[in-house]
């Protein structure tokens, strides 16, 4: 059952990511990114991370992607122009991607025997477990992120404001 | 074959594949907004490997790391899209080939 669910949603993830690259209109890319993020939420659930699955849907598939589609519609972005692309990307970029993927895949396959399997009967990490660690040991970083988000809001407002309106 | 157990390495390979697709998107896409989406895709791929390792080692802190990455990504998306809006106001284009100067 777990294998079937994993294969279905891993296929959705990869199909969404490939579709993101193939589409030429940004709104289609944004919609395929929503597919990727929602399937990742299901994979988080399979890994027993129930809080993160909910946060993934709410924060990523919800808030962040609404922001993206909103900007695409606000700027009325059209089809992407096809240009030759950068030469540096062709010479260094694509070999580097191949090397990174090759190295990571080799390392993972080599160390496979040290890794356990994932099954549905492993139980879930409840929100209670998560918050116990978050609010006991990591309270200061958690509070600091509120400052970060405040600065981000101020920065976004300052950057997106029209010139001349003070 | 046991249908109830999936090796952790499969999740890690999926994460590596998604990351590579994100890098390729970053390199081949010509629209600034799609380049930004590719960056989000890479962040998500890394989050998946964090959750996999957290599950593998029964470490709750790995999941908390993902939680912090999500918060930073949300803040980064808000600022990044504001920058995209102000670039579009100044240049009237989102093609990365035409946005090659640091000054507006």
Short mmCIF file of N, CA and C in Angstrom, two decimals, chain A:
data_model
loop_
_atom_site.label_atom_id
_atom_site.label_comp_id
_atom_site.label_asym_id
_atom_site.label_seq_id
_atom_site.Cartn_x
_atom_site.Cartn_y
_atom_site.Cartn_z
N UNK A 1 0.83 -1.20 0.00
CA UNK A 1 0.00 0.00 0.00
C UNK A 1 0.87 1.26 0.00
N UNK A 2 1.90 1.25 0.90
CA UNK A 2 2.81 2.39 0.97
C UNK A 2 3.56 2.57 -0.35
N UNK A 3 4.01 1.43 -0.91
CA UNK A 3 4.76 1.49 -2.17
C UNK A 3 3.91 2.11 -3.26
N UNK A 4 2.62 1.68 -3.33
CA UNK A 4 1.74 2.19 -4.37
C UNK A 4 1.55 3.69 -4.21
N UNK A 5 1.27 4.13 -2.95
CA UNK A 5 1.08 5.56 -2.71
C UNK A 5 2.33 6.35 -3.04
N UNK A 6 3.50 5.78 -2.62
CA UNK A 6 4.76 6.48 -2.92
C UNK A 6 4.95 6.65 -4.41
N UNK A 7 4.75 5.55 -5.16
CA UNK A 7 4.99 5.63 -6.60
C UNK A 7 4.06 6.62 -7.27
N UNK A 8 2.76 6.61 -6.86
CA UNK A 8 1.80 7.53 -7.48
C UNK A 8 2.22 8.98 -7.25
N UNK A 9 2.52 9.32 -5.98
CA UNK A 9 2.77 10.73 -5.70
C UNK A 9 4.18 11.16 -6.11
N UNK A 10 5.15 10.21 -6.13
CA UNK A 10 6.47 10.56 -6.67
C UNK A 10 6.33 10.85 -8.16
N UNK A 11 5.49 10.08 -8.86
CA UNK A 11 5.27 10.33 -10.28
C UNK A 11 4.62 11.69 -10.49
N UNK A 12 3.63 12.04 -9.63
CA UNK A 12 3.00 13.36 -9.71
C UNK A 12 4.04 14.46 -9.53
N UNK A 13 4.93 14.28 -8.53
CA UNK A 13 5.97 15.27 -8.25
C UNK A 13 6.84 15.49 -9.46
N UNK A 14 7.36 14.38 -10.02
CA UNK A 14 8.29 14.51 -11.15
C UNK A 14 7.57 15.07 -12.37
N UNK A 15 6.32 14.60 -12.61
CA UNK A 15 5.58 15.10 -13.77
C UNK A 15 5.34 16.60 -13.63
N UNK A 16 4.97 17.05 -12.41
CA UNK A 16 4.76 18.48 -12.19
C UNK A 16 6.02 19.28 -12.41
N UNK A 17 7.16 18.75 -11.91
CA UNK A 17 8.42 19.48 -12.04
C UNK A 17 8.84 19.57 -13.50
N UNK A 18 8.64 18.46 -14.27
CA UNK A 18 9.03 18.49 -15.68
C UNK A 18 8.10 19.43 -16.45
N UNK A 19 6.80 19.40 -16.09
CA UNK A 19 5.84 20.28 -16.76
C UNK A 19 6.18 21.75 -16.49
N UNK A 20 6.70 22.03 -15.28
CA UNK A 20 7.12 23.40 -14.95
C UNK A 20 8.18 23.88 -15.93
N UNK A 21 9.09 22.96 -16.32
CA UNK A 21 10.15 23.35 -17.24
C UNK A 21 9.63 23.49 -18.66
N UNK A 22 8.62 22.66 -19.04
CA UNK A 22 8.19 22.64 -20.44
C UNK A 22 7.24 23.77 -20.77
N UNK A 23 6.44 24.21 -19.79
CA UNK A 23 5.44 25.25 -20.09
C UNK A 23 6.12 26.57 -20.38
N UNK A 24 5.55 27.32 -21.33
CA UNK A 24 6.17 28.61 -21.63
C UNK A 24 5.43 29.77 -20.96
N UNK A 25 4.21 29.54 -20.48
CA UNK A 25 3.49 30.61 -19.80
C UNK A 25 3.68 30.46 -18.29
N UNK A 26 4.05 31.54 -17.57
CA UNK A 26 4.33 31.42 -16.14
C UNK A 26 3.14 30.89 -15.32
N UNK A 27 1.90 31.18 -15.75
CA UNK A 27 0.77 30.74 -14.94
C UNK A 27 0.66 29.21 -14.98
N UNK A 28 1.00 28.60 -16.13
CA UNK A 28 0.99 27.14 -16.22
C UNK A 28 2.09 26.54 -15.35
N UNK A 29 3.25 27.21 -15.34
CA UNK A 29 4.34 26.75 -14.48
C UNK A 29 3.93 26.83 -13.02
N UNK A 30 3.25 27.92 -12.64
CA UNK A 30 2.82 28.09 -11.24
C UNK A 30 1.84 26.97 -10.86
N UNK A 31 0.91 26.63 -11.77
CA UNK A 31 -0.06 25.58 -11.45
C UNK A 31 0.63 24.22 -11.31
N UNK A 32 1.66 23.95 -12.16
CA UNK A 32 2.35 22.65 -12.00
C UNK A 32 3.17 22.64 -10.71
N UNK A 33 3.66 23.82 -10.28
CA UNK A 33 4.38 23.87 -9.00
C UNK A 33 3.43 23.56 -7.84
N UNK A 34 2.16 23.97 -7.96
CA UNK A 34 1.18 23.64 -6.92
C UNK A 34 0.99 22.12 -6.85
N UNK A 35 0.96 21.46 -8.02
CA UNK A 35 0.85 19.99 -8.04
C UNK A 35 2.03 19.37 -7.30
N UNK A 36 3.26 19.86 -7.59
CA UNK A 36 4.46 19.32 -6.94
C UNK A 36 4.34 19.47 -5.43
N UNK A 37 3.95 20.68 -4.98
CA UNK A 37 3.93 20.93 -3.54
C UNK A 37 2.86 20.13 -2.83
N UNK A 38 1.68 19.95 -3.47
CA UNK A 38 0.63 19.15 -2.83
C UNK A 38 1.04 17.68 -2.75
N UNK A 39 1.71 17.17 -3.80
CA UNK A 39 2.15 15.77 -3.74
C UNK A 39 3.23 15.60 -2.69
N UNK A 40 4.09 16.62 -2.52
CA UNK A 40 5.10 16.55 -1.46
C UNK A 40 4.44 16.48 -0.10
N UNK A 41 3.30 17.17 0.08
CA UNK A 41 2.58 17.11 1.36
C UNK A 41 2.15 15.67 1.64
N UNK A 42 1.68 14.96 0.60
CA UNK A 42 1.29 13.56 0.80
C UNK A 42 2.50 12.71 1.17
N UNK A 43 3.66 12.99 0.53
CA UNK A 43 4.87 12.23 0.86
C UNK A 43 5.29 12.51 2.30
N UNK A 44 5.11 13.75 2.79
CA UNK A 44 5.41 14.06 4.19
C UNK A 44 4.52 13.23 5.11
N UNK A 45 3.24 13.09 4.73
CA UNK A 45 2.32 12.28 5.54
C UNK A 45 2.79 10.84 5.58
N UNK A 46 3.25 10.31 4.42
CA UNK A 46 3.75 8.93 4.39
C UNK A 46 4.96 8.78 5.29
N UNK A 47 5.76 9.86 5.44
CA UNK A 47 6.94 9.82 6.31
C UNK A 47 6.57 10.13 7.76
N UNK A 48 5.28 10.30 8.05
CA UNK A 48 4.85 10.49 9.43
C UNK A 48 4.96 11.91 9.93
N UNK A 49 5.14 12.89 9.03
CA UNK A 49 5.25 14.28 9.47
C UNK A 49 3.92 14.98 9.23
N UNK A 50 2.98 14.80 10.16
CA UNK A 50 1.62 15.30 9.90
C UNK A 50 1.56 16.82 9.96
N UNK A 51 2.29 17.42 10.91
CA UNK A 51 2.25 18.88 11.01
C UNK A 51 2.83 19.53 9.76
N UNK A 52 3.97 18.97 9.28
CA UNK A 52 4.62 19.54 8.11
C UNK A 52 3.76 19.38 6.87
N UNK A 53 3.01 18.27 6.79
CA UNK A 53 2.12 18.09 5.64
C UNK A 53 1.08 19.21 5.61
N UNK A 54 0.49 19.50 6.78
CA UNK A 54 -0.50 20.58 6.83
C UNK A 54 0.14 21.93 6.53
N UNK A 55 1.35 22.15 7.10
CA UNK A 55 2.04 23.43 6.87
C UNK A 55 2.42 23.58 5.41
N UNK A 56 2.82 22.47 4.77
CA UNK A 56 3.18 22.50 3.36
C UNK A 56 2.00 22.98 2.51
N UNK A 57 0.80 22.39 2.80
CA UNK A 57 -0.39 22.80 2.04
C UNK A 57 -0.71 24.27 2.31
N UNK A 58 -0.70 24.66 3.60
CA UNK A 58 -1.15 26.02 3.94
C UNK A 58 -0.14 27.05 3.48
N UNK A 59 1.17 26.83 3.79
CA UNK A 59 2.18 27.86 3.52
C UNK A 59 2.58 27.85 2.05
N UNK A 60 2.96 26.66 1.54
CA UNK A 60 3.49 26.62 0.17
C UNK A 60 2.38 26.61 -0.87
N UNK A 61 1.59 25.52 -0.88
CA UNK A 61 0.56 25.40 -1.91
C UNK A 61 -0.48 26.51 -1.76
N UNK A 62 -0.65 27.02 -0.55
CA UNK A 62 -1.60 28.10 -0.33
C UNK A 62 -0.95 29.46 -0.50
N UNK A 63 -0.30 29.94 0.56
CA UNK A 63 0.15 31.34 0.61
C UNK A 63 1.16 31.69 -0.47
N UNK A 64 2.25 30.92 -0.56
CA UNK A 64 3.33 31.29 -1.48
C UNK A 64 2.84 31.26 -2.92
N UNK A 65 2.09 30.20 -3.28
CA UNK A 65 1.66 30.10 -4.67
C UNK A 65 0.59 31.11 -5.02
N UNK A 66 -0.27 31.49 -4.04
CA UNK A 66 -1.22 32.57 -4.29
C UNK A 66 -0.47 33.86 -4.60
N UNK A 67 0.64 34.09 -3.85
CA UNK A 67 1.47 35.27 -4.09
C UNK A 67 2.02 35.24 -5.52
N UNK A 68 2.50 34.04 -5.94
CA UNK A 68 3.06 33.90 -7.29
C UNK A 68 2.01 34.19 -8.35
N UNK A 69 0.85 33.51 -8.26
CA UNK A 69 -0.19 33.71 -9.28
C UNK A 69 -0.67 35.16 -9.26
N UNK A 70 -0.71 35.75 -8.06
CA UNK A 70 -1.14 37.15 -7.95
C UNK A 70 -0.19 38.06 -8.71
N UNK A 71 1.14 37.82 -8.55
CA UNK A 71 2.12 38.67 -9.25
C UNK A 71 2.05 38.43 -10.75
N UNK A 72 1.88 37.15 -11.17
CA UNK A 72 1.78 36.87 -12.61
C UNK A 72 0.60 37.64 -13.20
N UNK A 73 -0.54 37.65 -12.48
CA UNK A 73 -1.71 38.34 -13.02
C UNK A 73 -1.56 39.85 -12.91
N UNK A 74 -0.94 40.33 -11.82
CA UNK A 74 -0.76 41.77 -11.64
C UNK A 74 0.12 42.37 -12.73
N UNK A 75 1.20 41.66 -13.08
CA UNK A 75 2.13 42.18 -14.08
C UNK A 75 1.69 41.81 -15.49
N UNK A 76 0.66 40.96 -15.61
CA UNK A 76 0.16 40.52 -16.92
C UNK A 76 1.31 39.95 -17.75
N UNK A 77 2.05 39.02 -17.15
CA UNK A 77 3.21 38.44 -17.82
C UNK A 77 2.73 37.56 -18.96
N UNK A 78 3.34 37.72 -20.13
CA UNK A 78 2.93 36.93 -21.28
C UNK A 78 3.78 35.70 -21.44
N UNK A 79 3.71 35.10 -22.62
CA UNK A 79 4.54 33.94 -22.95
C UNK A 79 6.01 34.33 -22.84
N UNK A 80 6.79 33.36 -22.43
CA UNK A 80 8.22 33.63 -22.28
C UNK A 80 8.87 33.64 -23.66
N UNK A 81 9.79 34.61 -23.87
CA UNK A 81 10.46 34.68 -25.17
C UNK A 81 11.54 33.60 -25.23
N UNK A 82 11.64 32.97 -26.39
CA UNK A 82 12.69 31.95 -26.56
C UNK A 82 13.97 32.65 -27.02
N UNK A 83 15.01 32.54 -26.22
CA UNK A 83 16.30 33.08 -26.64
C UNK A 83 17.31 31.95 -26.56
N UNK A 84 18.52 32.23 -27.02
CA UNK A 84 19.53 31.17 -27.08
C UNK A 84 19.97 30.72 -25.70
N UNK A 85 19.82 31.57 -24.69
CA UNK A 85 20.25 31.20 -23.35
C UNK A 85 21.70 31.51 -23.12
N UNK A 86 22.12 31.28 -21.90
CA UNK A 86 23.48 31.68 -21.55
C UNK A 86 24.48 30.59 -21.90
N UNK A 87 25.67 30.99 -22.38
CA UNK A 87 26.68 30.02 -22.78
C UNK A 87 27.33 29.39 -21.55
N UNK A 88 27.47 30.20 -20.48
CA UNK A 88 28.05 29.69 -19.24
C UNK A 88 27.19 28.55 -18.70
N UNK A 89 25.85 28.72 -18.80
CA UNK A 89 24.94 27.68 -18.31
C UNK A 89 25.16 26.39 -19.07
N UNK A 90 25.37 26.50 -20.40
CA UNK A 90 25.55 25.29 -21.21
C UNK A 90 26.88 24.61 -20.88
N UNK A 91 27.94 25.43 -20.73
CA UNK A 91 29.28 24.85 -20.59
C UNK A 91 29.51 24.31 -19.18
N UNK A 92 29.09 25.11 -18.16
CA UNK A 92 29.38 24.71 -16.79
C UNK A 92 28.14 24.15 -16.10
N UNK A 93 26.98 24.79 -16.35
CA UNK A 93 25.77 24.48 -15.60
C UNK A 93 25.29 23.06 -15.75
N UNK A 94 25.05 22.62 -17.00
CA UNK A 94 24.47 21.30 -17.19
C UNK A 94 25.39 20.16 -16.79
N UNK A 95 26.72 20.23 -17.12
CA UNK A 95 27.61 19.19 -16.58
C UNK A 95 27.59 19.17 -15.05
N UNK A 96 27.52 20.36 -14.42
CA UNK A 96 27.51 20.42 -12.96
C UNK A 96 26.27 19.74 -12.40
N UNK A 97 25.10 19.96 -13.05
CA UNK A 97 23.87 19.31 -12.61
C UNK A 97 24.02 17.79 -12.68
N UNK A 98 24.57 17.33 -13.83
CA UNK A 98 24.75 15.88 -14.01
C UNK A 98 25.68 15.33 -12.95
N UNK A 99 26.76 16.06 -12.65
CA UNK A 99 27.72 15.59 -11.65
C UNK A 99 27.06 15.53 -10.27
N UNK A 100 26.32 16.61 -9.89
CA UNK A 100 25.66 16.63 -8.57
C UNK A 100 24.71 15.45 -8.44
N UNK A 101 23.86 15.26 -9.49
CA UNK A 101 22.90 14.16 -9.43
C UNK A 101 23.61 12.82 -9.34
N UNK A 102 24.68 12.65 -10.14
CA UNK A 102 25.42 11.40 -10.13
C UNK A 102 26.04 11.12 -8.77
N UNK A 103 26.68 12.15 -8.19
CA UNK A 103 27.35 11.97 -6.90
C UNK A 103 26.33 11.64 -5.81
N UNK A 104 25.24 12.40 -5.76
CA UNK A 104 24.24 12.17 -4.71
C UNK A 104 23.63 10.78 -4.86
N UNK A 105 23.28 10.40 -6.10
CA UNK A 105 22.67 9.08 -6.32
C UNK A 105 23.64 7.98 -5.93
N UNK A 106 24.92 8.14 -6.28
CA UNK A 106 25.90 7.11 -5.93
C UNK A 106 26.04 6.97 -4.42
N UNK A 107 26.15 8.13 -3.74
CA UNK A 107 26.32 8.08 -2.28
C UNK A 107 25.11 7.42 -1.63
N UNK A 108 23.91 7.82 -2.09
CA UNK A 108 22.69 7.26 -1.48
C UNK A 108 22.63 5.75 -1.71
N UNK A 109 22.96 5.31 -2.94
CA UNK A 109 22.88 3.88 -3.23
C UNK A 109 23.96 3.10 -2.48
N UNK A 110 25.16 3.74 -2.29
CA UNK A 110 26.23 3.08 -1.56
C UNK A 110 25.87 2.88 -0.09
N UNK A 111 25.23 3.91 0.51
CA UNK A 111 24.94 3.86 1.95
C UNK A 111 23.55 3.30 2.22
N UNK A 112 22.93 2.71 1.18
CA UNK A 112 21.55 2.25 1.30
C UNK A 112 21.35 1.28 2.47
N UNK A 113 22.38 0.44 2.71
CA UNK A 113 22.19 -0.60 3.73
C UNK A 113 22.14 -0.02 5.15
N UNK A 114 22.66 1.23 5.32
CA UNK A 114 22.59 1.84 6.65
C UNK A 114 21.26 2.52 6.89
N UNK A 115 20.49 2.70 5.81
CA UNK A 115 19.22 3.40 5.96
C UNK A 115 18.11 2.39 6.18
N UNK A 116 17.15 2.77 7.00
CA UNK A 116 16.03 1.87 7.25
C UNK A 116 14.98 2.05 6.15
N UNK A 117 13.92 1.28 6.24
CA UNK A 117 12.81 1.47 5.32
C UNK A 117 11.75 2.34 5.96
N UNK A 118 10.82 2.78 5.13
CA UNK A 118 9.71 3.59 5.62
C UNK A 118 8.43 2.79 5.45
N UNK A 119 7.66 2.63 6.51
CA UNK A 119 6.38 1.95 6.33
C UNK A 119 5.29 2.71 7.07
N UNK A 120 4.05 2.40 6.70
CA UNK A 120 2.92 3.16 7.26
C UNK A 120 2.75 2.90 8.75
N UNK A 121 3.27 1.75 9.24
CA UNK A 121 3.06 1.41 10.65
C UNK A 121 4.11 2.04 11.56
N UNK A 122 4.96 2.94 11.00
CA UNK A 122 6.01 3.56 11.82
C UNK A 122 5.46 4.56 12.83
N UNK A 123 4.22 4.94 12.66
CA UNK A 123 3.65 5.95 13.55
C UNK A 123 4.00 7.35 13.06
N UNK A 124 3.33 8.34 13.64
CA UNK A 124 3.54 9.72 13.19
C UNK A 124 4.22 10.52 14.28
N UNK A 125 4.93 11.58 13.84
CA UNK A 125 5.45 12.56 14.79
C UNK A 125 4.31 13.55 15.03
N UNK A 126 3.75 13.53 16.22
CA UNK A 126 2.59 14.39 16.45
C UNK A 126 3.04 15.83 16.62
N UNK A 127 2.07 16.73 16.47
CA UNK A 127 2.35 18.15 16.69
C UNK A 127 2.84 18.40 18.10
N UNK A 128 2.35 17.54 19.04
CA UNK A 128 2.76 17.65 20.44
C UNK A 128 4.27 17.42 20.60
N UNK A 129 4.79 16.35 19.97
CA UNK A 129 6.24 16.07 20.03
C UNK A 129 7.04 17.24 19.47
N UNK A 130 6.53 17.73 18.32
CA UNK A 130 7.24 18.79 17.62
C UNK A 130 7.28 20.06 18.46
N UNK A 131 6.14 20.42 19.05
CA UNK A 131 6.10 21.68 19.78
C UNK A 131 6.86 21.58 21.10
N UNK A 132 6.96 20.36 21.64
CA UNK A 132 7.73 20.21 22.88
C UNK A 132 9.19 20.59 22.64
N UNK A 133 9.75 20.12 21.53
CA UNK A 133 11.14 20.49 21.21
C UNK A 133 11.23 21.96 20.81
N UNK A 134 10.26 22.40 20.00
CA UNK A 134 10.32 23.76 19.47
C UNK A 134 10.26 24.80 20.58
N UNK A 135 9.40 24.58 21.56
CA UNK A 135 9.21 25.62 22.58
C UNK A 135 10.09 25.43 23.81
N UNK A 136 10.80 24.30 23.90
CA UNK A 136 11.73 24.15 25.02
C UNK A 136 13.15 24.49 24.62
N UNK A 137 13.63 23.82 23.53
CA UNK A 137 15.04 23.96 23.19
C UNK A 137 15.27 25.05 22.16
N UNK A 138 14.27 25.30 21.31
CA UNK A 138 14.50 26.21 20.18
C UNK A 138 13.59 27.43 20.26
N UNK A 139 13.33 27.89 21.47
CA UNK A 139 12.42 29.01 21.62
C UNK A 139 13.00 30.30 21.04
N UNK A 140 14.32 30.52 21.27
CA UNK A 140 14.94 31.77 20.79
C UNK A 140 14.92 31.86 19.26
N UNK A 141 15.36 30.80 18.51
CA UNK A 141 15.25 30.90 17.05
C UNK A 141 13.81 31.11 16.59
N UNK A 142 12.86 30.46 17.27
CA UNK A 142 11.45 30.61 16.90
C UNK A 142 11.00 32.06 17.05
N UNK A 143 11.40 32.70 18.17
CA UNK A 143 11.01 34.09 18.37
C UNK A 143 11.72 35.00 17.38
N UNK A 144 12.97 34.65 17.04
CA UNK A 144 13.73 35.48 16.09
C UNK A 144 13.10 35.47 14.71
N UNK A 145 12.45 34.34 14.32
CA UNK A 145 11.82 34.32 13.00
C UNK A 145 10.69 35.34 12.91
N UNK A 146 10.06 35.66 14.05
CA UNK A 146 9.00 36.67 14.00
C UNK A 146 9.59 38.02 13.61
N UNK A 147 10.82 38.31 14.10
CA UNK A 147 11.50 39.54 13.69
C UNK A 147 11.81 39.49 12.20
N UNK A 148 12.29 38.30 11.73
CA UNK A 148 12.60 38.13 10.31
C UNK A 148 11.38 38.41 9.45
N UNK A 149 10.23 37.85 9.86
CA UNK A 149 9.03 38.01 9.05
C UNK A 149 8.58 39.46 9.06
N UNK A 150 8.73 40.14 10.21
CA UNK A 150 8.37 41.56 10.27
C UNK A 150 9.23 42.37 9.30
N UNK A 151 10.56 42.08 9.30
CA UNK A 151 11.46 42.79 8.39
C UNK A 151 11.08 42.50 6.94
N UNK A 152 10.72 41.21 6.66
CA UNK A 152 10.33 40.85 5.30
C UNK A 152 9.10 41.62 4.86
N UNK A 153 8.11 41.76 5.77
CA UNK A 153 6.89 42.50 5.41
C UNK A 153 7.24 43.95 5.10
N UNK A 154 8.06 44.58 5.99
CA UNK A 154 8.44 45.98 5.77
C UNK A 154 9.20 46.11 4.46
N UNK A 155 10.13 45.17 4.19
CA UNK A 155 10.90 45.23 2.96
C UNK A 155 10.02 45.10 1.74
N UNK A 156 9.07 44.15 1.78
CA UNK A 156 8.18 43.95 0.64
C UNK A 156 7.36 45.21 0.37
N UNK A 157 6.84 45.82 1.44
CA UNK A 157 6.04 47.04 1.25
C UNK A 157 6.90 48.16 0.70
N UNK A 158 8.13 48.31 1.23
CA UNK A 158 9.00 49.39 0.77
C UNK A 158 9.40 49.20 -0.68
N UNK A 159 9.66 47.92 -1.08
CA UNK A 159 10.12 47.66 -2.46
C UNK A 159 9.00 47.81 -3.47
N UNK A 160 7.79 47.35 -3.11
CA UNK A 160 6.70 47.33 -4.09
C UNK A 160 5.97 48.66 -4.17
N UNK A 161 6.31 49.60 -3.27
CA UNK A 161 5.62 50.89 -3.27
C UNK A 161 6.00 51.67 -4.53
N UNK A 162 5.03 52.40 -5.06
CA UNK A 162 5.33 53.22 -6.25
C UNK A 162 6.20 54.39 -5.85
N UNK A 163 7.15 54.76 -6.74
CA UNK A 163 8.01 55.92 -6.47
C UNK A 163 7.17 57.18 -6.44
N UNK A 164 7.52 58.08 -5.53
CA UNK A 164 6.82 59.36 -5.49
C UNK A 164 5.66 59.39 -4.53
N UNK A 165 5.19 58.22 -4.08
CA UNK A 165 4.14 58.19 -3.06
C UNK A 165 4.82 57.97 -1.73
N UNK A 166 4.85 58.95 -0.87
CA UNK A 166 5.51 58.76 0.41
C UNK A 166 4.49 58.80 1.55
#
